[in-house]
Amino acid sequence: MKKNTIYSILLLSLISFSAIGQNTMTVHTDLAKTKINKEIYGHFAEHLGHCIYGGIYVGEDSQIPNVKGFREDVVGALLDMKIPLLRWPGGCFADTYHWKDGIGPRQQRPSMVNIHWGGVTEDNSFGTHEFLDFCKLIKAEPYINLNVGSGTVQEASEWVEYVTSKNISPMTDLRKKNGQEEPWNVKFWGIGNENWGCGGNMTPEYYADLYNRFASYCGGDLYRIAGGPNVDDYNWMDVLMKKTTRHRHLVQGVSLHSYTFTTSWEDKGSATDFDESGWFADLKNTLNMETLIQEHSKIMDKYDPEKKIGLIVDEWGNWFNVEPGTNPGFLYQQNTLRDALVAGINLNLFNNHADRVAMANIAQAVNVLQSVILTKEDEMVLTPTYYVFKMYSVHQDATLIPTDLKCENYEFNGKSIPAVNASASTKDGVVSVTFCNLNPNKKESIDLTLAGQEFKSASGQIITSKNMNDCNDFGKDEIVKINSFEVKKPKNGKLSIDLPAKSVVLIQLK
Ligand code: AHR
């Protein structure tokens, strides 16, 4: 054999060895301590397009199979996905909503115009009782968003009283008259929504004062969530934290809204029609959530070093142009394998910051932005995002395991992002590790070191598909779903895994 050939063989084997061995992660089971609140896996139902009407609620007289007007198929799917929490009634809608219009006999409820979402008439047939009945059916904690923008302190405090009070009062009498004898157990209350924008276009100083005023009269043992910043508005966070923490008992959480756009706010790109540049841009933009959590947490730490106040990411997810031919005010979009990656990445980030991120709600549960469910008449589609939430439900109320992932980059057009993203947790002796391989062209091999616990077996699940823009659609076979994934047995505290290109993977170790 010639000298040159020998060198080439040696060089090639060196390159392939380093390619196999370059991604590493230690799973520090021995250092697990922070709880991952199940509320991080929360969802959001807004009076927007066909989220509520047609998606969740069809009315008792509908031909579509329903329980008390709620779609049976949707209830079943949400139960199966283990939905832990649902936020309602908005969004921008919340600051236009007057709750008393949505109680009492349905035929007598006044209607209103949904000014933010298509100017359609809202008949208020889905109101407080319907929302809380629905939460009971799907076994989810309710989270109600009060109206600060166009409402009054009295209206807000009466809503809290109507829902939660055991006392004898005009509001509790009204509740009983409407068929609900006992108060509901509603812990989470948002005080306004996006008050820097659709919720009143306020300054942070003005909103923070209003917050203190509303919160003072929305009493009881509640988890009150202040309307926090838009994306990287660090000044809003600073002013809000400074002014609200002067009355520390009145604030339990501060929200953050950050959506992922592929291109820009003006042209958000197509949900389904994209190539690798759309894939890369979307994943790169979603990774910005890490910076946002870190920077907002630093500000929160100044006023709340013990991390008692939760960062509530109560609106997140992909936001694309509406599907062609649909009402632009209804924000209806399809959902592909790319959305599965965006969901998996964000949920891993939230898990890894569980010391500060107390809750997160993807927008919106049904038929709007990055929905887990799409409906058309009596048909229902479970999206790739649905399957990520179902797969990741193992992390709900588990204990976060610190990990130290070192991975190569995924490069595209001169830009690069980490190819792998992960988080790990432990519950009932089972360790669950979720991975996203962001690279659509290449499998990523990863060597795991399992510290602090011995494991005898490992099992896996995977979400992937042939094409990056594959989606599940009405009348077609489901193509993006959970499949089983073969994993080797861990040996001497080590395990190697090959993550296929563009995949979301769960490994469970016992
Ligand atoms: O999710 C759609 C809208 O986005 C919400 O109503 C609002 O809060 C945000 O601007």
PDB file of C-alpha atoms in Angstrom, residues 25 27 36 41 81-82 340-341 344-345 347-348 351 386-396 398 401 420-427 430-437 446 448 450 457-464 481-488 495-500 502-510:
ATOM      1  CA  MET A  25     -23.813  15.211  27.483  1.00  0.00           C
ATOM      2  CA  VAL A  27     -26.986  13.644  32.798  1.00  0.00           C
ATOM      3  CA  ILE A  36     -40.643  21.423  36.430  1.00  0.00           C
ATOM      4  CA  TYR A  41     -47.036  22.542  29.437  1.00  0.00           C
ATOM      5  CA  MET A  81     -52.163  14.757  25.687  1.00  0.00           C
ATOM      6  CA  LYS A  82     -52.413  15.457  29.448  1.00  0.00           C
ATOM      7  CA  ALA A 340     -42.630  20.024  16.225  1.00  0.00           C
ATOM      8  CA  LEU A 341     -38.991  21.139  16.464  1.00  0.00           C
ATOM      9  CA  GLY A 344     -39.543  20.649  21.421  1.00  0.00           C
ATOM     10  CA  ILE A 345     -36.824  23.327  21.589  1.00  0.00           C
ATOM     11  CA  LEU A 347     -40.141  23.149  26.031  1.00  0.00           C
ATOM     12  CA  ASN A 348     -36.541  22.024  26.613  1.00  0.00           C
ATOM     13  CA  ASN A 351     -37.545  22.945  31.534  1.00  0.00           C
ATOM     14  CA  TYR A 386     -49.666  17.895  19.606  1.00  0.00           C
ATOM     15  CA  TYR A 387     -47.376  14.877  19.532  1.00  0.00           C
ATOM     16  CA  VAL A 388     -44.488  16.820  21.063  1.00  0.00           C
ATOM     17  CA  PHE A 389     -46.686  17.879  23.985  1.00  0.00           C
ATOM     18  CA  LYS A 390     -47.861  14.303  24.394  1.00  0.00           C
ATOM     19  CA  MET A 391     -44.313  12.939  24.283  1.00  0.00           C
ATOM     20  CA  TYR A 392     -42.946  15.596  26.661  1.00  0.00           C
ATOM     21  CA  SER A 393     -45.782  15.124  29.206  1.00  0.00           C
ATOM     22  CA  VAL A 394     -43.331  12.881  31.111  1.00  0.00           C
ATOM     23  CA  HIS A 395     -41.623  16.080  32.306  1.00  0.00           C
ATOM     24  CA  GLN A 396     -44.768  17.461  33.975  1.00  0.00           C
ATOM     25  CA  ALA A 398     -40.876  15.950  37.401  1.00  0.00           C
ATOM     26  CA  ILE A 401     -31.821  17.079  35.937  1.00  0.00           C
ATOM     27  CA  VAL A 420     -28.817  19.556  19.346  1.00  0.00           C
ATOM     28  CA  ASN A 421     -31.037  20.848  22.118  1.00  0.00           C
ATOM     29  CA  ALA A 422     -32.028  18.799  25.176  1.00  0.00           C
ATOM     30  CA  SER A 423     -33.428  18.628  28.693  1.00  0.00           C
ATOM     31  CA  ALA A 424     -33.788  15.879  31.288  1.00  0.00           C
ATOM     32  CA  SER A 425     -35.939  15.130  34.305  1.00  0.00           C
ATOM     33  CA  THR A 426     -36.651  12.406  36.801  1.00  0.00           C
ATOM     34  CA  LYS A 427     -39.944  11.167  38.203  1.00  0.00           C
ATOM     35  CA  VAL A 430     -37.551   6.994  35.651  1.00  0.00           C
ATOM     36  CA  VAL A 431     -35.203   9.431  33.924  1.00  0.00           C
ATOM     37  CA  SER A 432     -36.576  11.088  30.770  1.00  0.00           C
ATOM     38  CA  VAL A 433     -34.329  12.916  28.324  1.00  0.00           C
ATOM     39  CA  THR A 434     -35.778  14.837  25.382  1.00  0.00           C
ATOM     40  CA  PHE A 435     -33.640  15.824  22.396  1.00  0.00           C
ATOM     41  CA  CYS A 436     -34.163  17.861  19.270  1.00  0.00           C
ATOM     42  CA  ASN A 437     -31.874  17.346  16.295  1.00  0.00           C
ATOM     43  CA  ILE A 446     -24.421  11.784  21.136  1.00  0.00           C
ATOM     44  CA  LEU A 448     -24.290  10.262  27.238  1.00  0.00           C
ATOM     45  CA  LEU A 450     -25.216   8.890  33.236  1.00  0.00           C
ATOM     46  CA  SER A 457     -32.814  -0.526  30.492  1.00  0.00           C
ATOM     47  CA  ALA A 458     -33.654   2.230  28.059  1.00  0.00           C
ATOM     48  CA  SER A 459     -36.565   2.840  25.712  1.00  0.00           C
ATOM     49  CA  GLY A 460     -37.315   5.568  23.203  1.00  0.00           C
ATOM     50  CA  GLN A 461     -39.889   7.427  21.126  1.00  0.00           C
ATOM     51  CA  ILE A 462     -39.390   9.617  18.071  1.00  0.00           C
ATOM     52  CA  ILE A 463     -41.218  12.247  16.012  1.00  0.00           C
ATOM     53  CA  THR A 464     -39.790  12.757  12.544  1.00  0.00           C
ATOM     54  CA  LYS A 481     -46.715  11.188  14.850  1.00  0.00           C
ATOM     55  CA  ILE A 482     -44.935   9.366  17.663  1.00  0.00           C
ATOM     56  CA  ASN A 483     -43.140   6.164  16.725  1.00  0.00           C
ATOM     57  CA  SER A 484     -41.054   3.900  18.891  1.00  0.00           C
ATOM     58  CA  PHE A 485     -37.303   4.408  18.755  1.00  0.00           C
ATOM     59  CA  GLU A 486     -34.749   1.766  19.466  1.00  0.00           C
ATOM     60  CA  VAL A 487     -32.078   2.530  22.071  1.00  0.00           C
ATOM     61  CA  LYS A 488     -29.139   0.401  23.177  1.00  0.00           C
ATOM     62  CA  LEU A 495     -25.116   5.320  26.445  1.00  0.00           C
ATOM     63  CA  SER A 496     -24.687   6.355  22.803  1.00  0.00           C
ATOM     64  CA  ILE A 497     -27.625   7.552  20.773  1.00  0.00           C
ATOM     65  CA  ASP A 498     -28.009   8.365  17.095  1.00  0.00           C
ATOM     66  CA  LEU A 499     -30.555  11.132  16.669  1.00  0.00           C
ATOM     67  CA  PRO A 500     -31.926  11.009  13.125  1.00  0.00           C
ATOM     68  CA  LYS A 502     -34.812  16.677  11.964  1.00  0.00           C
ATOM     69  CA  SER A 503     -36.190  14.709  14.865  1.00  0.00           C
ATOM     70  CA  VAL A 504     -37.588  15.079  18.354  1.00  0.00           C
ATOM     71  CA  VAL A 505     -36.643  12.124  20.546  1.00  0.00           C
ATOM     72  CA  LEU A 506     -37.505  10.906  24.040  1.00  0.00           C
ATOM     73  CA  ILE A 507     -35.235   8.453  25.859  1.00  0.00           C
ATOM     74  CA  GLN A 508     -36.403   6.901  29.118  1.00  0.00           C
ATOM     75  CA  LEU A 509     -33.990   5.152  31.462  1.00  0.00           C
ATOM     76  CA  LYS A 510     -34.827   2.830  34.329  1.00  0.00           C
TER      77      LYS A 510
END
